[in-house]
Short mmCIF file of C-alpha atoms in Angstrom, two decimals:
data_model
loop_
_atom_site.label_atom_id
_atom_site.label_comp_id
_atom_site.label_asym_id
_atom_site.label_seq_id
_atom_site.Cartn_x
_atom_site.Cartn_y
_atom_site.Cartn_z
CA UNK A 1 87.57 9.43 40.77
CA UNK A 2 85.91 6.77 43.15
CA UNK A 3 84.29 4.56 40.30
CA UNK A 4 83.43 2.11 43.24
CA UNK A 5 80.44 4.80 44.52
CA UNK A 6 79.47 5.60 41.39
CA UNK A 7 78.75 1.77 41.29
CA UNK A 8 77.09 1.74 44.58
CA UNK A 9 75.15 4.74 43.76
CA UNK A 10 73.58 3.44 40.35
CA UNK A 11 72.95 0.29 42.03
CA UNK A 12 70.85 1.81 44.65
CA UNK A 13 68.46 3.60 41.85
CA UNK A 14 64.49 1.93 42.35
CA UNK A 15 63.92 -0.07 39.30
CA UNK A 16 60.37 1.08 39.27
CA UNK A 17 61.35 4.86 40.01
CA UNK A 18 63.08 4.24 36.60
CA UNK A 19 60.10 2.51 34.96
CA UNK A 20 58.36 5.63 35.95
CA UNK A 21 60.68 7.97 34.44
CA UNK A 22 61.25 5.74 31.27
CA UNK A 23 57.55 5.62 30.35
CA UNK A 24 57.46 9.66 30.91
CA UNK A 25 60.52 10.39 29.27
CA UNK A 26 58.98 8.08 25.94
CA UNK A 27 55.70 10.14 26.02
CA UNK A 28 57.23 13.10 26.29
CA UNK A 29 59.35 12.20 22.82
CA UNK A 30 56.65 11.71 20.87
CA UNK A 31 55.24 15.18 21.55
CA UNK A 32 58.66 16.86 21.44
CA UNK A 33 58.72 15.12 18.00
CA UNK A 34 55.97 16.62 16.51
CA UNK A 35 56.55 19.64 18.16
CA UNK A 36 59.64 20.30 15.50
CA UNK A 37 57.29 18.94 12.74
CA UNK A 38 58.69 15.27 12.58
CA UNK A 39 55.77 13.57 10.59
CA UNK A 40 55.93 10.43 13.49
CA UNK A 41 54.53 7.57 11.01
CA UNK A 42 58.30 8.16 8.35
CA UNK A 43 59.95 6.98 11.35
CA UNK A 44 60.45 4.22 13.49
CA UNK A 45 58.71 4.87 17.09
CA UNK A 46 60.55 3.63 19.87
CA UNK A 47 58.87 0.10 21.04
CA UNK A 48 58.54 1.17 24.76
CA UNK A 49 56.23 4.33 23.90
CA UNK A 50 52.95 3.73 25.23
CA UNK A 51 50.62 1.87 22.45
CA UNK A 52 47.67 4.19 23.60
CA UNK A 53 49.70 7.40 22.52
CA UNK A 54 50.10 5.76 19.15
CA UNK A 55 46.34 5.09 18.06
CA UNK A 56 45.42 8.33 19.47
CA UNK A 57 48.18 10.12 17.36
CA UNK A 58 47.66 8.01 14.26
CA UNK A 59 44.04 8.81 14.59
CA UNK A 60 44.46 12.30 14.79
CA UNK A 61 47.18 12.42 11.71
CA UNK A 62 44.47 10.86 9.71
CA UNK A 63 41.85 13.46 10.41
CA UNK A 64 44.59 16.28 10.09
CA UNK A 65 45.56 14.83 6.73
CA UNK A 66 41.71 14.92 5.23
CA UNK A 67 40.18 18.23 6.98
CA UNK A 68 42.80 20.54 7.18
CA UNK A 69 43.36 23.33 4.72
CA UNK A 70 46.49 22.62 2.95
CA UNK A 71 47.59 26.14 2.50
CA UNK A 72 47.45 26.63 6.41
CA UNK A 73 49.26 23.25 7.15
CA UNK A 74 50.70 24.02 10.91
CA UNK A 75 51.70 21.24 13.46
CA UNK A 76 49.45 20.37 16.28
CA UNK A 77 51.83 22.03 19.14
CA UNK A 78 51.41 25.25 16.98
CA UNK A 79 47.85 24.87 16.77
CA UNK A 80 48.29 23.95 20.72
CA UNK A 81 49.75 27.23 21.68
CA UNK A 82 47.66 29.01 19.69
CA UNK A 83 44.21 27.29 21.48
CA UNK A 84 45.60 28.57 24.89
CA UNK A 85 44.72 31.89 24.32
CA UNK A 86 41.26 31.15 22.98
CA UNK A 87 38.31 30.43 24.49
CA UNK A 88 37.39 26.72 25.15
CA UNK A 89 35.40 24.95 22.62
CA UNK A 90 32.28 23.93 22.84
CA UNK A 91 30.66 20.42 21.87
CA UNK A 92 27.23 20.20 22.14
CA UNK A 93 25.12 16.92 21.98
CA UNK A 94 22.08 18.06 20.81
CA UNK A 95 19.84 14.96 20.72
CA UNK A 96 19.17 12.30 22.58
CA UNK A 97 21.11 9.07 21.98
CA UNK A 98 18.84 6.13 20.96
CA UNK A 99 16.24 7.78 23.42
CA UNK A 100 18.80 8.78 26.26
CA UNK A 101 20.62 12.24 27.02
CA UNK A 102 22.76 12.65 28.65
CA UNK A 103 24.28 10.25 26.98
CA UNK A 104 25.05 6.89 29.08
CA UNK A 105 28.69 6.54 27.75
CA UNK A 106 29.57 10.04 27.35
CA UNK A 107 28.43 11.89 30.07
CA UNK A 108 30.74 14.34 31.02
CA UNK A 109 33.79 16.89 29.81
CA UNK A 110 35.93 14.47 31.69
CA UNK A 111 34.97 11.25 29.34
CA UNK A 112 35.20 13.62 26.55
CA UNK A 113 38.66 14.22 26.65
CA UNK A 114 39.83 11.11 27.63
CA UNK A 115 40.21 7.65 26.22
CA UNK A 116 41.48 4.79 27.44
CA UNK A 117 42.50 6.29 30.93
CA UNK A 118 44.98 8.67 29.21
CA UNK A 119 44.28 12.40 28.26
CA UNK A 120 43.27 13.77 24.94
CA UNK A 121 46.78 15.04 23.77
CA UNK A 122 46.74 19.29 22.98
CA UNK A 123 43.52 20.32 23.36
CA UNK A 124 40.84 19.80 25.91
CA UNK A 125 37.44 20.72 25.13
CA UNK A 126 34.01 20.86 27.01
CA UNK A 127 31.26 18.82 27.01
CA UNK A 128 27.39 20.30 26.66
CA UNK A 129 23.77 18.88 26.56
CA UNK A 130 22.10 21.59 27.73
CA UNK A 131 20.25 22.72 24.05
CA UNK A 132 20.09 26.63 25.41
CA UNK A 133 24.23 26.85 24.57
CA UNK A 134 23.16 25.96 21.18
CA UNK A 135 24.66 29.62 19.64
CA UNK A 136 27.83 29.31 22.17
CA UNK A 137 28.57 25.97 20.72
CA UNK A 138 31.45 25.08 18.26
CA UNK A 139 30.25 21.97 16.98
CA UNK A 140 26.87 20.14 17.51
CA UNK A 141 25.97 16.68 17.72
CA UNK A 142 23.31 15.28 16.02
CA UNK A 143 22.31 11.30 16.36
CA UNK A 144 20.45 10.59 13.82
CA UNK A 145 17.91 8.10 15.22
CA UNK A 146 16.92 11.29 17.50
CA UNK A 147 16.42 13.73 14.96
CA UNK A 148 14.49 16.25 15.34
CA UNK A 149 11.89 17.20 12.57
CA UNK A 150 12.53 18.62 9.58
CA UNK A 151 10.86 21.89 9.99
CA UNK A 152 12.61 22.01 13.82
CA UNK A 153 16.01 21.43 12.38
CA UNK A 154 15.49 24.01 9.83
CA UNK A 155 14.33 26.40 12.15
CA UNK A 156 17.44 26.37 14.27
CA UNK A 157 19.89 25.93 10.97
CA UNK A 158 19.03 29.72 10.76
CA UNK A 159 20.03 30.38 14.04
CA UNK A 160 23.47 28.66 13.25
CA UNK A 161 26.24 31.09 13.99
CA UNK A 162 28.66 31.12 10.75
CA UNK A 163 31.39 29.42 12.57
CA UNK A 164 29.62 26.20 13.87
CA UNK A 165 29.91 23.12 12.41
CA UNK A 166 27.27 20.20 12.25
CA UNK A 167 28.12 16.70 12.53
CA UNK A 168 25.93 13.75 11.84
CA UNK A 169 26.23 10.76 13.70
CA UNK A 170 25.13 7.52 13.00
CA UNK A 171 25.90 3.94 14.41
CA UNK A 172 22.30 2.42 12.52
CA UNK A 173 23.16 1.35 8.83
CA UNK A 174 21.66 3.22 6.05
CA UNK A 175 19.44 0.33 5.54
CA UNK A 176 17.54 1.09 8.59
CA UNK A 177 17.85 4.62 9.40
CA UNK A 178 16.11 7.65 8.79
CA UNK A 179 15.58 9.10 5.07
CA UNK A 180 18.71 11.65 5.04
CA UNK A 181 18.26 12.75 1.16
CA UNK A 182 16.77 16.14 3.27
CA UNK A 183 20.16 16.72 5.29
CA UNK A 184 22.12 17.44 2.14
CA UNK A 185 23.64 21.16 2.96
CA UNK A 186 23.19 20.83 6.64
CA UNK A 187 25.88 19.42 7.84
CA UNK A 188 29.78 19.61 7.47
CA UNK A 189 31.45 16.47 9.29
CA UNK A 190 30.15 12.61 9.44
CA UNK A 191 31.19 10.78 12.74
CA UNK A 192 30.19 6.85 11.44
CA UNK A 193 31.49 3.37 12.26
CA UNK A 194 32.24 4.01 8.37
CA UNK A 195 36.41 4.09 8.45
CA UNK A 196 36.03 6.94 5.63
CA UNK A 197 34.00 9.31 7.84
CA UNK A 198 35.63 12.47 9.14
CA UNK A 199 35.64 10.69 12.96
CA UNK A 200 35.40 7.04 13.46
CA UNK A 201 32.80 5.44 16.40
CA UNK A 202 32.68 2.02 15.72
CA UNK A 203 31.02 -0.34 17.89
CA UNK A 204 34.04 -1.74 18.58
CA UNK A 205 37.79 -1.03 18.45
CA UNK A 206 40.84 -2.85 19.07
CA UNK A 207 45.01 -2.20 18.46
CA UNK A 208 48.17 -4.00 18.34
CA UNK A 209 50.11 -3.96 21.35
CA UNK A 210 54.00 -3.81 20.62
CA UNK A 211 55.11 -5.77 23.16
CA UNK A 212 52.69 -8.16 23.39
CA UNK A 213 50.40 -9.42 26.31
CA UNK A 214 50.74 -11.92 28.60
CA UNK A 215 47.15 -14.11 28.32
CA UNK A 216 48.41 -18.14 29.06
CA UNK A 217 45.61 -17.42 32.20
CA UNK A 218 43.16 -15.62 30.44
CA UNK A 219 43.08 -18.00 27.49
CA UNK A 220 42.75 -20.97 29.85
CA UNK A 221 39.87 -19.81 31.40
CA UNK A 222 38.26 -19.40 28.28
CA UNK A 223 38.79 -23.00 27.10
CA UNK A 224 37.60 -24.08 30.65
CA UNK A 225 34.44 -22.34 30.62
CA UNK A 226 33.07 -23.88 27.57
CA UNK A 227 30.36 -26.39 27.89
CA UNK A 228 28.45 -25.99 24.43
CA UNK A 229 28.57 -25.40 20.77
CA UNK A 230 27.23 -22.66 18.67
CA UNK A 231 24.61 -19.64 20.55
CA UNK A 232 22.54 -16.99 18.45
CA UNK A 233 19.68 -15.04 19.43
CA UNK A 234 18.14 -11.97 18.01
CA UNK A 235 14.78 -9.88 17.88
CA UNK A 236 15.12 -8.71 14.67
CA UNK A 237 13.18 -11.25 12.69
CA UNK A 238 12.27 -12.31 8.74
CA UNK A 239 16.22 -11.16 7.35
CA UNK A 240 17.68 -13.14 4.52
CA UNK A 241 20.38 -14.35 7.11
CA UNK A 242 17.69 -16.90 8.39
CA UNK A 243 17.77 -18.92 5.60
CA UNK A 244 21.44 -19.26 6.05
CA UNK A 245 20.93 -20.65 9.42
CA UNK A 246 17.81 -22.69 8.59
CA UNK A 247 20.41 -24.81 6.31
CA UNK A 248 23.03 -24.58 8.88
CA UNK A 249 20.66 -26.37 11.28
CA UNK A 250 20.57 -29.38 9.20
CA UNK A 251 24.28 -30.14 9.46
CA UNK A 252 24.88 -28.79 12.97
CA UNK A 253 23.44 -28.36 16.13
CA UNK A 254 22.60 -24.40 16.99
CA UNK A 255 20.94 -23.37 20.30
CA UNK A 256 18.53 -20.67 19.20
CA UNK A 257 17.48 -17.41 21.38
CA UNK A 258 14.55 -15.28 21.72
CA UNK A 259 11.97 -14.80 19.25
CA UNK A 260 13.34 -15.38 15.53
CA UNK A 261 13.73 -19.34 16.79
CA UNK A 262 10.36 -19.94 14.49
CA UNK A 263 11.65 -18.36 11.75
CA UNK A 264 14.47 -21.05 11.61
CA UNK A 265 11.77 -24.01 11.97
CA UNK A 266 13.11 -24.41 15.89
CA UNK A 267 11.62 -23.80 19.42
CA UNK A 268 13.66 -21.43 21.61
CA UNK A 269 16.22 -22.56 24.07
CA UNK A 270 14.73 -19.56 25.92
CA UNK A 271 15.19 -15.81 26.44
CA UNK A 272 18.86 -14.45 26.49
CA UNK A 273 18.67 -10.35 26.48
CA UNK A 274 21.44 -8.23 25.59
CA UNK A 275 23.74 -7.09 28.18
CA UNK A 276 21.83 -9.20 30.74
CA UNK A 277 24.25 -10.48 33.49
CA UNK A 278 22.50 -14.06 33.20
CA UNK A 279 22.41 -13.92 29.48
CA UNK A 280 26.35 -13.04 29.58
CA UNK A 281 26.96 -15.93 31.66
CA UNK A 282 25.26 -18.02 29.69
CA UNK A 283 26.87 -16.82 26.13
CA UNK A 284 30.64 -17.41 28.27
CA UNK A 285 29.80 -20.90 27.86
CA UNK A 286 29.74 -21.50 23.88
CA UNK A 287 32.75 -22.04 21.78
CA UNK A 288 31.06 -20.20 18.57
CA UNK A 289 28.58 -17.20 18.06
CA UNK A 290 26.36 -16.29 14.98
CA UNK A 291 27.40 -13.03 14.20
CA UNK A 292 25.22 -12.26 11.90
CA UNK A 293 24.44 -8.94 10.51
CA UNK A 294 21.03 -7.26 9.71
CA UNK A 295 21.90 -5.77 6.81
CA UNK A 296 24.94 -6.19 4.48
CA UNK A 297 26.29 -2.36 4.52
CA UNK A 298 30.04 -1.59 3.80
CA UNK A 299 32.22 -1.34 6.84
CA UNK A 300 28.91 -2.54 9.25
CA UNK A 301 30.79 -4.69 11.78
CA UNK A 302 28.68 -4.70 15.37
CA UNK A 303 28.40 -5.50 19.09
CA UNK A 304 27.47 -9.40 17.33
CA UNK A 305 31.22 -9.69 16.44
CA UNK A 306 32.67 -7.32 19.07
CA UNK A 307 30.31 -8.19 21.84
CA UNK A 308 31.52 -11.88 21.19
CA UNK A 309 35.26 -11.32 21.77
CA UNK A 310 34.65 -9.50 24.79
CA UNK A 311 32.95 -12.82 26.28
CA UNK A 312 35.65 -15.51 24.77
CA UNK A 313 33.66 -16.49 22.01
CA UNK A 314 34.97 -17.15 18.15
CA UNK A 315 32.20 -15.09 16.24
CA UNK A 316 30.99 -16.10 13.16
CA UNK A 317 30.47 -13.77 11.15
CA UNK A 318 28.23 -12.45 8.34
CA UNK A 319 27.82 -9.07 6.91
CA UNK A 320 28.97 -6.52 4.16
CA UNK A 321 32.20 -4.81 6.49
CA UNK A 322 35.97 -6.53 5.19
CA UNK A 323 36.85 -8.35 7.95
CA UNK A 324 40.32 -8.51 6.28
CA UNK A 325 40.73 -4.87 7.10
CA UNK A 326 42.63 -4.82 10.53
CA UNK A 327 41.04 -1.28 10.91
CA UNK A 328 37.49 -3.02 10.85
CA UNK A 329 37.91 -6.38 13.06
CA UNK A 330 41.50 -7.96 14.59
CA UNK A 331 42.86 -10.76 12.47
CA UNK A 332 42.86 -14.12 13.34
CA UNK A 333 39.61 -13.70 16.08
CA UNK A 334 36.80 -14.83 14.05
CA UNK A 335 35.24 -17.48 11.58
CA UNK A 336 33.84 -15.97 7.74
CA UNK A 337 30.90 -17.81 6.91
CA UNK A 338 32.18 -16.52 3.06
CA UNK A 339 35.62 -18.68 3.31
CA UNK A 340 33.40 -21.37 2.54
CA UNK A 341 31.83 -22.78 -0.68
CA UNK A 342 28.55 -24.50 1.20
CA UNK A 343 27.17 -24.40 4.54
CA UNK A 344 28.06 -28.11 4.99
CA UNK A 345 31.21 -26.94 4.49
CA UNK A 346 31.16 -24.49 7.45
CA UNK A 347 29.23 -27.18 9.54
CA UNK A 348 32.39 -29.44 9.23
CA UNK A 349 35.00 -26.86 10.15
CA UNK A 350 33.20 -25.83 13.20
CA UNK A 351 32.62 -30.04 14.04
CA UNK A 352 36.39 -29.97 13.53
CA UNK A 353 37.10 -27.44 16.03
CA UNK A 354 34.96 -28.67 18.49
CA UNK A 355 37.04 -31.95 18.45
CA UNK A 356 40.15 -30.26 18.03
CA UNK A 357 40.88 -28.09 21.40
CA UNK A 358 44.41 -27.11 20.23
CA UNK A 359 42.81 -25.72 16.38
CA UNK A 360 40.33 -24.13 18.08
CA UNK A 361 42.66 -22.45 20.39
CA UNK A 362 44.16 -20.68 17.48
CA UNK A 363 41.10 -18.53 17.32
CA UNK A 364 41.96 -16.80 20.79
CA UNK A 365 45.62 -16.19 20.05
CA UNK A 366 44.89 -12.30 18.45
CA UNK A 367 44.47 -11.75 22.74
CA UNK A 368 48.51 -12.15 22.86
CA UNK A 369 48.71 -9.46 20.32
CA UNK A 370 45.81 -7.12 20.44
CA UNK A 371 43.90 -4.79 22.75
CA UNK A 372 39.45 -4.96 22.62
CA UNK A 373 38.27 -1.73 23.93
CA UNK A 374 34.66 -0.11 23.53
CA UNK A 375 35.50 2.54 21.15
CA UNK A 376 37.76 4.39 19.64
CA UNK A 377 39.71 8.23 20.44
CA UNK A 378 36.87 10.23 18.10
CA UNK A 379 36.24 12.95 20.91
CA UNK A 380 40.25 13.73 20.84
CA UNK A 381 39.88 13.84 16.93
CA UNK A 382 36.72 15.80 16.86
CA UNK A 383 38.31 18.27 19.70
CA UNK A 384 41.02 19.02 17.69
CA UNK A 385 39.40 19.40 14.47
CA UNK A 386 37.63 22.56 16.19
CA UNK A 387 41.00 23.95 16.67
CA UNK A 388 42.83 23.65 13.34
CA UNK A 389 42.09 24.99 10.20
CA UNK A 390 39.68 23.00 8.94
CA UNK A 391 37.78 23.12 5.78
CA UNK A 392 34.67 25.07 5.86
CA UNK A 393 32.72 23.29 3.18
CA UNK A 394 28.82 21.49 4.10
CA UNK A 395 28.78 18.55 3.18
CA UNK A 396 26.58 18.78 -0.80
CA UNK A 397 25.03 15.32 -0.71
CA UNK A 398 25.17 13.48 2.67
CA UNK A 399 22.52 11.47 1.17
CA UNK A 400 24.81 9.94 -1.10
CA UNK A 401 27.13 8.61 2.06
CA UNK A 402 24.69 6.89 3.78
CA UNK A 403 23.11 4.92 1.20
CA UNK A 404 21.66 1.93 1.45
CA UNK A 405 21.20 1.64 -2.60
CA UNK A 406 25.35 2.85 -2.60
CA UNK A 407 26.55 0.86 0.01
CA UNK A 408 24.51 -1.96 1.28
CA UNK A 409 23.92 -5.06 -0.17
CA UNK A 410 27.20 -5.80 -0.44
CA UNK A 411 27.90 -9.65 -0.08
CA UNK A 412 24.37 -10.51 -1.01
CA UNK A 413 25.41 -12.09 -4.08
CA UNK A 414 28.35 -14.10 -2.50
CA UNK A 415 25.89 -14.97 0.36
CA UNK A 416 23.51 -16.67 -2.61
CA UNK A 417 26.05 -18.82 -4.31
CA UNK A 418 26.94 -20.41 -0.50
CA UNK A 419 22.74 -21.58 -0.37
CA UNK A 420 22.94 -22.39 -3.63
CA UNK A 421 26.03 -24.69 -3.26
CA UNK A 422 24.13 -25.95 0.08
CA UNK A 423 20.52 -27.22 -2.16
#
């Protein structure tokens, strides 16, 4: 045998032809693995399988694990083959969303079943908000804030066809949403920034990239584009986290936004709107951000902490969500106001930093290491929940899941013994 072609010939083989085929040839494992029932999270994945196939399968293992009925336990290629000769289902989004339908971010079957650029692995489903396929649909939407009334939504519960499930959604805390003590019995799935809920929206969402990311330039720029200290603004006046900054403002210097400034005993630096191109600009250029949350509810982590990180800016944070939890924010990318003992005490870290480019710089190292993206794969987890077999139960007391009496309030205690350290 000529070894000397063979040489030639492997020689001549496109390096990014085989890129190509590698990156295939990995995805295509990972479904061949679970097509023969290999439970993917006992075994070590192969580092060069794409890191967006991994959330969305770990996120759809998780569902599988709490909604499906254990006596019918059946892998999702069997539950795959078995959806190809059904019809498609049906999501409807029955409400507005905050006032808007269709919805701005969702808009279409296409979004729906995709995230990240990538498709929604075995199923595809479509997309509806036109209210008249409300007895065709599989599962309806409901956003809480857009509720219809209580004798509306009990008028069309008796038009609910046996097989279609309800799901509540809610991105407001319990602490300032709408009574839902009369939803008990109505619905059967919760789709919550809550990591416990059957699908998980938070307003943020972020995972660890296995090979890392290459961010010397992007990290650069960041530290370049900062010409002042700490920014907050906010329209949501007279919370207990004012008198947290009131104190703060004796030790440090805050620029305050909007119309809360004369809550905090200061005149405005001026009027900075969310998502307003001018107002983004202008946030770019502070090292630090109050992040600090309306209410204290358990796993309530917002736009204030994610919006922050998405504009190269250490949040500080305040609220009732575990920020430990690398499900609920990405370690490393912010500052706890409760990893202090006084406010002073906060004050002088944050002088520190200021001074101290290369400390501060520690606080934008996570963006080596993790991906920020606006939300997380709950449309591939919701699709295939309609096409397993899932638990049929309502949902007795969804009243006693979104509670602000249950689950709000959370740090307030902690957040007392800081301004009472800081008298």
């Amino acid at each position: 045998m000529d070894y000397s072609k063979i040489i030639v010939y492997l020689n001549s083989i496109n390096v990014r032809n085989f890129t190509v085929f590698a990156l295939l040839a990995s995805t295509t494992l990972i479904w061949t693995l679970n097509y023969f029932n290999f439970p993917l999270l006992s075994y070590d994945q192969p580092r060069h399988i794409d890191d967006r196939i991994r959330v969305i399968n770990n996120e759809l293992r998780r569902m599988k694990s709490t909604l499906e009925v254990e006596t019918k336990r059946k892998s999702f290629v069997e539950y795959s083959r078995l959806a190809q000769s059904r019809p498609t289902k049906l999501v409807l989004a029955y409400t507005a969303l905050f006032h808007e339908k269709p919805w701005g971010w969702m808009n279409s079957t296409k979004m729906f079943n995709h995230w990240e650029g990538i498709s929604c692995p075995y199923f595809q489903c479509r997309l509806s908000f036109d209210n008249n396929e409300f007895k065709r649909a599989d599962a309806v939407l409901f956003h809480s804030m857009d509720l219809p009334g209580r004798v509306e939504m009990f008028r069309i519960s008796k038009q609910k066809p046996r097989r279609q499930k309800w799901v509540y959604f809610a991105l407001e805390s319990p602490q300032f949403n709408h009574d839902s003590k009369w939803l008990n019995n109505l619905f059967h799935y919760t789709l919550t920034y809550r990591r416990d809920s059957d699908f998980y929206s938070p307003y943020g969402f972020s995972y660890r990239v296995t090979n890392g990311i290459e961010a010397d330039d992007e990290i650069n720029a960041i530290l370049r584009s900062k010409e002042h200290l700490i920014f907050w603004a906010s329209s949501h006046c007279d919370l207990p986290r004012e008198k947290f900054i009131k104190k703060l403002l004796k030790h440090i210097k805050v620029d305050v936004y909007g119309k809360c400034a004369s809550f905090v005993g200061v005149k405005p630096s001026g009027d900075c709107k969310l998502n307003d191109p001018n107002c983004n600009n202008l946030r770019r250029k502070y090292k630090f951000l109050l992040g600090f949350e309306n209410s204290n509810c358990r796993d309530y982590i917002t736009e204030k902490y994610w919006g922050a990180l998405k504009l190269g800016i250490v949040p500080i944070v305040l609220g009732g969500g575990d920020y430990r939890n690398i499900d609920l924010a990405i370690p490393g990318s912010f500052i706890n106001v409760l990893d202090f003992k006084s406010v002073k005490e906060l004050a002088e870290h944050l002088k520190y930093l200021d001074l101290n480019q290369k400390a501060y710089m520690k606080y934008h190292e996570w963006r080596r290491t993790y991906k920020e993206v606006t939300y997380a794969p709950w449309t591939c987890q919701l699709c295939a929940a309609l096409n397993i077999d899932a638990k049929k139960t309502y949902i007795k007391r969804i009243s006693d899941f979104w509670s602000a009496s249950k689950h709000c309030h959370i740090t307030d205690k902690a957040i007392e013994k800081i301004l009472k350290a800081s008298d």
